[in-house]
Coordinates of N, CA and C in Angstrom, one line a residue:
Chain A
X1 N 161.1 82.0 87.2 CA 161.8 80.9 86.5 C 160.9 79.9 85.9
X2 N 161.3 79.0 85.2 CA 160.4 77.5 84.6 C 160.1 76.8 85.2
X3 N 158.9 76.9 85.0 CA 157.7 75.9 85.9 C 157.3 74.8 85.0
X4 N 156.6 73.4 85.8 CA 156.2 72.5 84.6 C 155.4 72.1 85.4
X5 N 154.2 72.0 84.7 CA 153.2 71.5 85.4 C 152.4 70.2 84.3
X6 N 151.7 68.9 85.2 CA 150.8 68.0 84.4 C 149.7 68.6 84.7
X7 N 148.9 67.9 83.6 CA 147.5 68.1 83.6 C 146.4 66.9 84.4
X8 N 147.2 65.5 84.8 CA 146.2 64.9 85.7 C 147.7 64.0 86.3
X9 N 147.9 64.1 87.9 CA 148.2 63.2 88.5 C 148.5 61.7 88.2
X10 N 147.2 61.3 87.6 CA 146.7 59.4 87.9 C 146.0 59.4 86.2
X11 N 146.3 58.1 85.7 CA 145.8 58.1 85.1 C 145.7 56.1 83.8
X12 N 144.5 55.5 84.6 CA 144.4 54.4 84.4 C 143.6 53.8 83.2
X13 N 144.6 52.8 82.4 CA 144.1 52.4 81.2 C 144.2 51.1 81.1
X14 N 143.1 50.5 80.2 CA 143.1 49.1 79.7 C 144.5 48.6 78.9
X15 N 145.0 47.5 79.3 CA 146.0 47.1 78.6 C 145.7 46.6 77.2
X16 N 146.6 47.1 76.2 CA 146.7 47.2 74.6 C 145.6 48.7 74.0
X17 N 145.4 49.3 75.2 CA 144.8 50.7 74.6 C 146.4 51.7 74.4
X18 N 145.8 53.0 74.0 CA 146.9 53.9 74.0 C 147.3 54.9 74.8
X19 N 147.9 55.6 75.6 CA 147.9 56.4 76.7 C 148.8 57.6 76.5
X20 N 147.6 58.3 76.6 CA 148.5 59.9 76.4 C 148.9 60.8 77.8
X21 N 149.8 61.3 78.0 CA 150.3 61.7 79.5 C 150.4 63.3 78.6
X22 N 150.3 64.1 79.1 CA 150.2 65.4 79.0 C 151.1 66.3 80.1
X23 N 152.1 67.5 79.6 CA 152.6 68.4 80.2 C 152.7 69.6 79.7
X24 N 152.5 70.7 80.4 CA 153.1 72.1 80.2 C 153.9 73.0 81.1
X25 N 154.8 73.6 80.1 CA 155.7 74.2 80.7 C 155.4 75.6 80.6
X26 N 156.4 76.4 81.6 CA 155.8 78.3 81.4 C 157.4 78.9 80.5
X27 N 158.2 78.6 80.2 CA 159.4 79.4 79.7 C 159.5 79.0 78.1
X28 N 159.0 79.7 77.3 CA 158.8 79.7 76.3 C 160.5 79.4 75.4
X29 N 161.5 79.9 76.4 CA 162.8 79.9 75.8 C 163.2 78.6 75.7
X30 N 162.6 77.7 76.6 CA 162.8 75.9 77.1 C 163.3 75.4 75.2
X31 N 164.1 75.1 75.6 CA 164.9 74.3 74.2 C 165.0 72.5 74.0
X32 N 164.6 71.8 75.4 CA 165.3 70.6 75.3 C 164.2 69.7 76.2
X33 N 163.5 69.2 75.9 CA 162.6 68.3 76.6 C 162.5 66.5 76.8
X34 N 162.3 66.3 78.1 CA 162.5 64.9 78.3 C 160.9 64.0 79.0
X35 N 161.5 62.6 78.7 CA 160.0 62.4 79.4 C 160.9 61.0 79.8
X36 N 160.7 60.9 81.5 CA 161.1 59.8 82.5 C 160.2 58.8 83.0
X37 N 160.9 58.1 83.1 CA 159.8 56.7 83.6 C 160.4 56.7 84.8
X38 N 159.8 56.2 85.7 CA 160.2 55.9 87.2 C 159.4 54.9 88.0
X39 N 159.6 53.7 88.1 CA 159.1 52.4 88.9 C 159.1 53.0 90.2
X40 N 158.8 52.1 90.7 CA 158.9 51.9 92.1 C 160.0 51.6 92.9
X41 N 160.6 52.4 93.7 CA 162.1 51.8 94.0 C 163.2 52.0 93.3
X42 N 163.1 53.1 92.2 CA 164.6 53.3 91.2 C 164.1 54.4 90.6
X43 N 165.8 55.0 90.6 CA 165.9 56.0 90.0 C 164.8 56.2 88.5
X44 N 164.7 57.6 87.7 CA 163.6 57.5 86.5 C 164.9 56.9 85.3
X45 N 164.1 56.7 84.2 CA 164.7 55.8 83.1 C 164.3 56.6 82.2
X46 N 165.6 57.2 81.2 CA 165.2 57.4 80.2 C 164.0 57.1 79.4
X47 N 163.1 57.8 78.7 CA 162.1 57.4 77.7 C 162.4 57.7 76.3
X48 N 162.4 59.1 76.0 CA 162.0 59.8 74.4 C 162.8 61.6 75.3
X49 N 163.6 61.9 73.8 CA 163.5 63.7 74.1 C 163.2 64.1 73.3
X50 N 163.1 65.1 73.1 CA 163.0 66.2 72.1 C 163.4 67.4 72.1
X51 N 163.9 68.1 70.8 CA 164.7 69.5 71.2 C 163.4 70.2 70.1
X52 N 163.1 71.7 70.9 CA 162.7 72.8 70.4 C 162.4 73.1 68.7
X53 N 163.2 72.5 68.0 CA 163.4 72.5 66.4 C 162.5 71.1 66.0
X54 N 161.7 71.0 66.6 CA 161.1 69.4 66.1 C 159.6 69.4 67.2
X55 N 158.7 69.0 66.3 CA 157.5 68.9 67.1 C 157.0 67.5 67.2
X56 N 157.4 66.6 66.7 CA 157.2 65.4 66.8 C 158.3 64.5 66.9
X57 N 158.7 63.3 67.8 CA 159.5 62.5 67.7 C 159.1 61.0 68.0
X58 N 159.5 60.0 67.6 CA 158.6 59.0 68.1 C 159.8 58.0 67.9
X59 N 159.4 56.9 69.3 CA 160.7 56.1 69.2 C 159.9 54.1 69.5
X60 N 160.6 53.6 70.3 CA 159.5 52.4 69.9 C 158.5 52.8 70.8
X61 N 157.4 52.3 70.5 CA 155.7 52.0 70.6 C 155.5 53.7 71.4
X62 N 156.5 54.7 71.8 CA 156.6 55.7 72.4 C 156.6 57.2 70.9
X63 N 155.8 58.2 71.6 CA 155.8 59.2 70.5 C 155.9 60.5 71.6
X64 N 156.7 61.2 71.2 CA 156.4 62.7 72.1 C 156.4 64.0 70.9
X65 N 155.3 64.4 71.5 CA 154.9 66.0 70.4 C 154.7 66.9 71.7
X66 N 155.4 67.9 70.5 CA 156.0 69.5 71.4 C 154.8 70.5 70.5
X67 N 154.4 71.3 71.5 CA 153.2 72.0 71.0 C 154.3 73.7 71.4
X68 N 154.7 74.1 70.6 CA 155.5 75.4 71.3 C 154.8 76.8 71.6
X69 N 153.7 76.8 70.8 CA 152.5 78.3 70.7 C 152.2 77.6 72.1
X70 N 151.6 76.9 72.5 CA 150.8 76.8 73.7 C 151.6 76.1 74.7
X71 N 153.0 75.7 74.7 CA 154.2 75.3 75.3 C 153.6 74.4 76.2
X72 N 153.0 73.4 75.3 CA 152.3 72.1 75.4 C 153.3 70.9 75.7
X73 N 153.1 69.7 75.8 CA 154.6 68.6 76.1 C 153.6 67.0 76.0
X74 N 153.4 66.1 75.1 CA 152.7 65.4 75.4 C 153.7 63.8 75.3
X75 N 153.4 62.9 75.8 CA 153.8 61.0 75.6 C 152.9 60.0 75.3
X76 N 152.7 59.6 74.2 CA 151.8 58.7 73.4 C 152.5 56.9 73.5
X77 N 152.2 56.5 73.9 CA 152.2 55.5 74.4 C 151.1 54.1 73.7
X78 N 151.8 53.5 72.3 CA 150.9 52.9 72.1 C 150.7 51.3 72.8
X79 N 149.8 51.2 72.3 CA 149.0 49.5 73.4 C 150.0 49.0 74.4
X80 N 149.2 50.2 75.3 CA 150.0 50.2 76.7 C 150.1 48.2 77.5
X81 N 150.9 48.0 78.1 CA 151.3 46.7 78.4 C 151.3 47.3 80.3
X82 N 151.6 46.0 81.0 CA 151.4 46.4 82.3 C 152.6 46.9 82.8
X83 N 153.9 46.3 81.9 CA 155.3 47.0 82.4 C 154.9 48.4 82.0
X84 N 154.3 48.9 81.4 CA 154.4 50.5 81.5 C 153.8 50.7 82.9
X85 N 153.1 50.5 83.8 CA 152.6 50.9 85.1 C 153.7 51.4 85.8
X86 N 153.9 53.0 85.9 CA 155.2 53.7 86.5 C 154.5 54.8 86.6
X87 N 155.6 55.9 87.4 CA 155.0 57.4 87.2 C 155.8 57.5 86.2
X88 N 155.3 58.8 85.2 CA 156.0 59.3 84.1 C 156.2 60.9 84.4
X89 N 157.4 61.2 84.4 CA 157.9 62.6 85.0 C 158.3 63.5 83.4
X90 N 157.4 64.4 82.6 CA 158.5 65.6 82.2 C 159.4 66.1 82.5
X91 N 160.4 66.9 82.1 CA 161.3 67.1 82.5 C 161.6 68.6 81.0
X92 N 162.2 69.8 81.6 CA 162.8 70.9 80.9 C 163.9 71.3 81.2
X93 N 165.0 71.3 80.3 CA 166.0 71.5 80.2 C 165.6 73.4 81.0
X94 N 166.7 73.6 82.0 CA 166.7 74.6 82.9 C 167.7 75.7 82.1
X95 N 168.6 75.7 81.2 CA 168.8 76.6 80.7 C 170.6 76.1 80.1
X96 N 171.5 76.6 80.6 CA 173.2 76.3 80.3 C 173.5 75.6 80.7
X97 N 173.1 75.9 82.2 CA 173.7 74.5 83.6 C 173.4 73.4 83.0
X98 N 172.5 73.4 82.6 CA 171.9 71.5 82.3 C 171.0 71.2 83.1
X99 N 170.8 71.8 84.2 CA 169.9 71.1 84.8 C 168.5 71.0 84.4
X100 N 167.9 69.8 84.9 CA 166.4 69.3 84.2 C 165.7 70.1 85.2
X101 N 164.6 70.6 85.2 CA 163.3 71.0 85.8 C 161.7 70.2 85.7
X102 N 161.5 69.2 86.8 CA 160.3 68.3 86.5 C 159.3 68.9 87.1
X103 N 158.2 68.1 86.0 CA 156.5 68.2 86.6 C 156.6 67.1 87.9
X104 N 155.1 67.2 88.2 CA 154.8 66.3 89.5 C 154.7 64.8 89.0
X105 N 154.3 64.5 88.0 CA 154.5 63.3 87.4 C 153.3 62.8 87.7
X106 N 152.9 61.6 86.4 CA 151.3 60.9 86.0 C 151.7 59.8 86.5
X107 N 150.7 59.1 87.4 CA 150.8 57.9 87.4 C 149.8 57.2 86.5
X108 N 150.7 56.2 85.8 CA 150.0 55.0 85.0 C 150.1 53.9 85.8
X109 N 148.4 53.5 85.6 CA 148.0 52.3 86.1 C 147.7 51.1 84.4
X110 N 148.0 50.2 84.6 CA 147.4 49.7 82.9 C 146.7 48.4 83.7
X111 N 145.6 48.5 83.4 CA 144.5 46.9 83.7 C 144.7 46.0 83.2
X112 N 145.0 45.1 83.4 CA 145.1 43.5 82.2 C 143.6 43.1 82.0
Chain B
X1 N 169.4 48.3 82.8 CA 170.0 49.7 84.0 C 170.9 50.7 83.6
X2 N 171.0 52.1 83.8 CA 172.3 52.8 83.5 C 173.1 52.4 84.2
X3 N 174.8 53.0 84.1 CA 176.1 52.9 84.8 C 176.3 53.5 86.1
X4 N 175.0 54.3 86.8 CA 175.6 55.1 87.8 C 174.9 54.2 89.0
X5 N 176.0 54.5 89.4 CA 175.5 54.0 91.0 C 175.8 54.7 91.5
X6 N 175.0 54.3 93.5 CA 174.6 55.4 94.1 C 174.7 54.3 95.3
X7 N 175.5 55.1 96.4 CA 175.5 54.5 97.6 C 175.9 55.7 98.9
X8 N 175.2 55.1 100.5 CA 174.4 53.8 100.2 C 172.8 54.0 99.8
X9 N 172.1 53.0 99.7 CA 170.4 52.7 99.2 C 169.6 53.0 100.1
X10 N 170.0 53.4 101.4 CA 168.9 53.6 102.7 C 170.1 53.9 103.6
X11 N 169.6 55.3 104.3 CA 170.3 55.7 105.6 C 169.3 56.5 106.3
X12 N 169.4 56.1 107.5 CA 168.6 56.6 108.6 C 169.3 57.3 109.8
X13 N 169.1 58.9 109.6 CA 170.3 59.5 110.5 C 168.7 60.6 111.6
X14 N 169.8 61.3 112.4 CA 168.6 62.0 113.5 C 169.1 63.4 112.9
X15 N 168.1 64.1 113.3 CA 168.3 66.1 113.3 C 169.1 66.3 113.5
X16 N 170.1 67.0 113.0 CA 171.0 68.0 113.7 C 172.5 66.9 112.6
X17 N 172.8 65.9 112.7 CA 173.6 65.2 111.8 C 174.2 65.8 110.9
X18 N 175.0 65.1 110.3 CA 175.4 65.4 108.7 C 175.4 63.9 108.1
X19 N 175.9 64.0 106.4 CA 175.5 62.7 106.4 C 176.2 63.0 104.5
X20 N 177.0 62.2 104.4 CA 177.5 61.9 103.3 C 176.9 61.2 102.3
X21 N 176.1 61.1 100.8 CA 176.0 60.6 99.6 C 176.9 60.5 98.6
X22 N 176.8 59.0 97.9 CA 177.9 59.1 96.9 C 177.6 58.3 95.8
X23 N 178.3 58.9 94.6 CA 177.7 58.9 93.6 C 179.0 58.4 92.3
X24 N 178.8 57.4 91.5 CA 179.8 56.5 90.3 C 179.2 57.2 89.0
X25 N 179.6 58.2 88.3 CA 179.0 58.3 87.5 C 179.3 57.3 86.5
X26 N 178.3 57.4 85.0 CA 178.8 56.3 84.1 C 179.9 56.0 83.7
X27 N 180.3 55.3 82.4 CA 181.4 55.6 82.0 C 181.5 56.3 80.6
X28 N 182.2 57.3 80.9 CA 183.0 58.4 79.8 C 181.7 59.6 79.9
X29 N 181.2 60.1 81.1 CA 180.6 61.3 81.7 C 181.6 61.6 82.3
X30 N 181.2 62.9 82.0 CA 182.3 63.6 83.4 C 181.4 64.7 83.9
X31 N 180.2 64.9 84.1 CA 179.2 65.4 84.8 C 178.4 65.1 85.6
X32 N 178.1 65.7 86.9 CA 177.3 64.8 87.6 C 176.6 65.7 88.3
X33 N 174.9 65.4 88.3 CA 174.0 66.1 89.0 C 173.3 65.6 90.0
X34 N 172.9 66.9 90.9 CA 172.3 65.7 92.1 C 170.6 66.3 92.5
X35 N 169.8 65.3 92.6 CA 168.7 66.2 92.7 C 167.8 65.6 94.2
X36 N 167.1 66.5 94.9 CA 166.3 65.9 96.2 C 164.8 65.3 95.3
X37 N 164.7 64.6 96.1 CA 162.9 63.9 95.4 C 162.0 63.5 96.2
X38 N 161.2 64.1 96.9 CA 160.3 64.3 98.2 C 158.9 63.2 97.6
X39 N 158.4 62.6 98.6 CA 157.3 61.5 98.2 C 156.3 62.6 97.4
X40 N 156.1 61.5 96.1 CA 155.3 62.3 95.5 C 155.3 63.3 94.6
X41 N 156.7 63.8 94.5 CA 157.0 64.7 94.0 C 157.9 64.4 93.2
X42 N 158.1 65.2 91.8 CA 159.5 65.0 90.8 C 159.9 65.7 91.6
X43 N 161.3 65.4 91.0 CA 163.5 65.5 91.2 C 163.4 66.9 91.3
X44 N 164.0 67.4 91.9 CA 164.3 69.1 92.4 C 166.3 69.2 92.1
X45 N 166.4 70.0 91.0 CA 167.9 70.6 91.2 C 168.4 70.5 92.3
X46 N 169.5 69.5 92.9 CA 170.2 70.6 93.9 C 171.6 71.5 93.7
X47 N 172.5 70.5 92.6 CA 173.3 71.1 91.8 C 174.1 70.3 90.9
X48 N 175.0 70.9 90.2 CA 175.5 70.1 88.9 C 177.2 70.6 89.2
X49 N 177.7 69.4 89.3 CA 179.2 69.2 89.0 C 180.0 68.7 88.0
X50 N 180.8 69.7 86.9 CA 181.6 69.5 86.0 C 182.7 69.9 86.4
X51 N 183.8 68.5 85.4 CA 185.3 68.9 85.6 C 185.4 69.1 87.2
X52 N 185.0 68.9 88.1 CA 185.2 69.4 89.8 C 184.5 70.6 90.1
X53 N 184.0 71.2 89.4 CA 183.4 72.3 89.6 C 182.5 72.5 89.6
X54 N 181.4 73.3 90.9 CA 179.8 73.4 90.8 C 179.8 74.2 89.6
X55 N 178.8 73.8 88.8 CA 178.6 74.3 87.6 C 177.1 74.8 87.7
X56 N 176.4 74.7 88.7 CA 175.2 75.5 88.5 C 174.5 75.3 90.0
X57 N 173.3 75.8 90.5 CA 172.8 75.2 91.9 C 171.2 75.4 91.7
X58 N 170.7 74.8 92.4 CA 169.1 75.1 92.5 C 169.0 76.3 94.1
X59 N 167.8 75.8 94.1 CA 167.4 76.9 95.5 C 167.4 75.9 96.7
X60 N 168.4 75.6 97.3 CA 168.8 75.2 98.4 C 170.4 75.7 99.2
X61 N 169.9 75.0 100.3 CA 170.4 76.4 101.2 C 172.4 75.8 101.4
X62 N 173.1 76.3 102.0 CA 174.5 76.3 102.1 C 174.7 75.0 102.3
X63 N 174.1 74.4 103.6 CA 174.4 73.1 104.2 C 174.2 71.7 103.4
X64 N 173.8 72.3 101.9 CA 173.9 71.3 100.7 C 175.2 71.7 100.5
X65 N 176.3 70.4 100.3 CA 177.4 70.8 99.5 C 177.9 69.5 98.6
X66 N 178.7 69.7 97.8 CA 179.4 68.4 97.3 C 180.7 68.7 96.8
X67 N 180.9 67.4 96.0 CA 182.2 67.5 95.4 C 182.1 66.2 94.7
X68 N 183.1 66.7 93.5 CA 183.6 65.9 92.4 C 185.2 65.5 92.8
X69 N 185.5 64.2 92.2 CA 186.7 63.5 92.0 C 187.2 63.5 90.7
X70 N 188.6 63.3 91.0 CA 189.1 63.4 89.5 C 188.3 62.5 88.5
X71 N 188.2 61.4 89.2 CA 187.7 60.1 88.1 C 186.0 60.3 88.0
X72 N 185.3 61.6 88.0 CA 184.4 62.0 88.2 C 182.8 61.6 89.0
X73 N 183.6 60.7 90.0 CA 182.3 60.2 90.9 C 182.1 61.7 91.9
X74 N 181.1 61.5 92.9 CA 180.7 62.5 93.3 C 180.4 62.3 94.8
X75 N 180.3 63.4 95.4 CA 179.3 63.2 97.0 C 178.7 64.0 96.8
X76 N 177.5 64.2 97.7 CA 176.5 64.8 98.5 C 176.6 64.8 99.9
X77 N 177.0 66.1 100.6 CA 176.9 66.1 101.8 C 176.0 67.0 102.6
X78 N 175.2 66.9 103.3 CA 174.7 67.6 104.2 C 174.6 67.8 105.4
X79 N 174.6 69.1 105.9 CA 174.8 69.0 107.0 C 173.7 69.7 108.3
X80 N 173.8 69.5 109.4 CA 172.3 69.9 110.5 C 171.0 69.5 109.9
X81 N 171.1 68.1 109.8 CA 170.1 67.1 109.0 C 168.3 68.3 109.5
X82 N 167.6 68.0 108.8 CA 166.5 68.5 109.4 C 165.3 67.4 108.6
X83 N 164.4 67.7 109.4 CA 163.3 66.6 109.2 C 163.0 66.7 107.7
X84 N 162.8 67.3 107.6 CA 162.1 68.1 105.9 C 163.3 66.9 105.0
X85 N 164.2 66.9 104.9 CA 165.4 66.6 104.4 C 165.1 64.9 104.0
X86 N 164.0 64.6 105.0 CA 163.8 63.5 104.1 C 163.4 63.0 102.6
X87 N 164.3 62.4 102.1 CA 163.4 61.8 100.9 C 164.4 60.8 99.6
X88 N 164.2 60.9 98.8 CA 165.3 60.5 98.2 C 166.4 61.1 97.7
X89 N 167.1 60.7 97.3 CA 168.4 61.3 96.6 C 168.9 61.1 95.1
X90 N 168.7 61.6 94.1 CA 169.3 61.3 93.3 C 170.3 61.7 92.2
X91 N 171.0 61.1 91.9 CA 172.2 61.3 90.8 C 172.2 61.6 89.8
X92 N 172.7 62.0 88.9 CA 172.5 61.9 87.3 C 173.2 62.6 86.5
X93 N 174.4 61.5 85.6 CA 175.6 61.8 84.9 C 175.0 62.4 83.5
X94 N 176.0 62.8 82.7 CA 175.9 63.1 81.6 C 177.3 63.1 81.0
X95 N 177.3 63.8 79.8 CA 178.5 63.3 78.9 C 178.8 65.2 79.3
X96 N 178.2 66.1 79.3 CA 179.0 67.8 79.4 C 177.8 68.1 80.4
X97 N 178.9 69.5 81.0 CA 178.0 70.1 81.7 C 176.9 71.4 81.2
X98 N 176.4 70.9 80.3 CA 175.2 71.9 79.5 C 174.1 71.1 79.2
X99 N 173.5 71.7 78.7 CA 172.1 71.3 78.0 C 171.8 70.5 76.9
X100 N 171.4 69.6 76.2 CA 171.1 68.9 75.2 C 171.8 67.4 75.8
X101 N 172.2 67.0 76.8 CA 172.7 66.5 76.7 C 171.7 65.4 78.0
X102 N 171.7 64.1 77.4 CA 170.7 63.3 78.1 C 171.3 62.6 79.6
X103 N 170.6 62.7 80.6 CA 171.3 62.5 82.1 C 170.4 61.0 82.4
X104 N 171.6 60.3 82.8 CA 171.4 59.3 83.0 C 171.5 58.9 84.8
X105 N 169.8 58.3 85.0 CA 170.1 58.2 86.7 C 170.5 57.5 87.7
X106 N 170.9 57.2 88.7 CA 171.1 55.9 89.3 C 169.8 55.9 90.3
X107 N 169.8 54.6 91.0 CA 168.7 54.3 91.8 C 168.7 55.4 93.1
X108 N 169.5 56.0 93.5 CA 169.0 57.0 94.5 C 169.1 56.3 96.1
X109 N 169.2 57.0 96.4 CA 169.3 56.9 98.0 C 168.4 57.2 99.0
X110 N 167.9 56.3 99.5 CA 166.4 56.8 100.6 C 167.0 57.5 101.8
X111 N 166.9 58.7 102.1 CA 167.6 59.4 103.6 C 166.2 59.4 104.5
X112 N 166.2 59.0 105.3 CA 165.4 59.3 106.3 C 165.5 59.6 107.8
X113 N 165.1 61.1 108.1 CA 165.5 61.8 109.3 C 164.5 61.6 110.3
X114 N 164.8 61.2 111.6 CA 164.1 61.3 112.2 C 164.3 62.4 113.5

């Protein structure tokens, strides 16, 4: 079945830099991709999606590129602020059901 | 915030138990998913309910069950609590029960087994 895996756990940046969070997935058929925010204490929060027919999408200060040859998944995050400090979970649409399939999720730390 | 809520926010039950979750989806969803989320770890499928009907399940075992309402809120129930079973609980409506379609979550429920 589909797997999603990140590429680092943790990951801490200067505030007003840019922060890229990275994922990959294994089921090349994956059509529907999400990227969640998750505080401390609450459910995840919408971010950015993107569907399969589109390699780039970008929404405010937030950008997500689909890499599909190397079924790559990334979140560009420009001049990160300290309210971005959350885990950030991918997420792959699981097939008809709907259901999402998540990575282990990046934590961002942002420095002031 | 989204529209779903989720009650209650914290329950503390022993082994062997059962223990009821419940779930408001938004408004004008009539789908609702429910996923386990263990410290540290992203949301794990446990299953998806449309129109009243399981409409798909992850890999968990029988003594996960639920149910949909007409007005499409939801439960989670489980039952012969076991330790492992700790963690959170979460919800998440949508507008159909398929794919492309963005799920929205509520704050989740802390279960903790002792």
């Amino acid at each position: 079945g589909e797997s999603v895996g990140l590429h680092l756990p943790t990951l801490s940046v200067q505030e007003g830099d840019n922060s890229i969070i990275n994922c990959a997935y294994s089921n090349s058929a994956s059509d529907y991709f999400i990227w969640y925010k998750q505080e401390s204490g609450k459910g995840p929060q919408f971010i950015i999606d993107i569907r399969s027919n589109m390699d780039k999408r970008q929404g405010q200060r937030v950008t997500v590129l689909l890499n599909k040859t190397v079924k790559h998944l990334s979140l560009q995050i420009a001049a990160t602020q300290p309210g971005d400090s959350a885990v950030y979970f991918c997420a792959v649409s699981g097939g008809s059901q709907g259901n999402l399939i998540f990575g282990k999720g990046t934590k961002l730390s942002v420095k002031p | 915030e989204t529209g779903v809520t989720q009650s209650p926010t914290h329950l503390i039950k022993t082994r062997g138990q059962q223990v009821t979750l419940r779930c408001s989806s938004q408004s004008g969803h009539n789908t609702v998913s429910w996923y386990q989320q263990a410290l540290g770890q992203g949301p794990q499928f446990i299953f998806q309910y449309y129109r009243e009907e399981e409409n798909g399940r992850g890999n968990f075992p029988p003594r996960f069950s639920g149910l949909q309402f007409p007005n499409y809120s939801s439960e989670l129930n489980v039952n012969a609590l076991e330790l492992d079973d700790s963690a959170l609980y979460l919800c998440a409506s949508s507008a159909s029960g398929v794919s492309y379609n963005e799920q929205f979550f509520g704050p989740g429920t802390r279960l903790t087994v002792l």
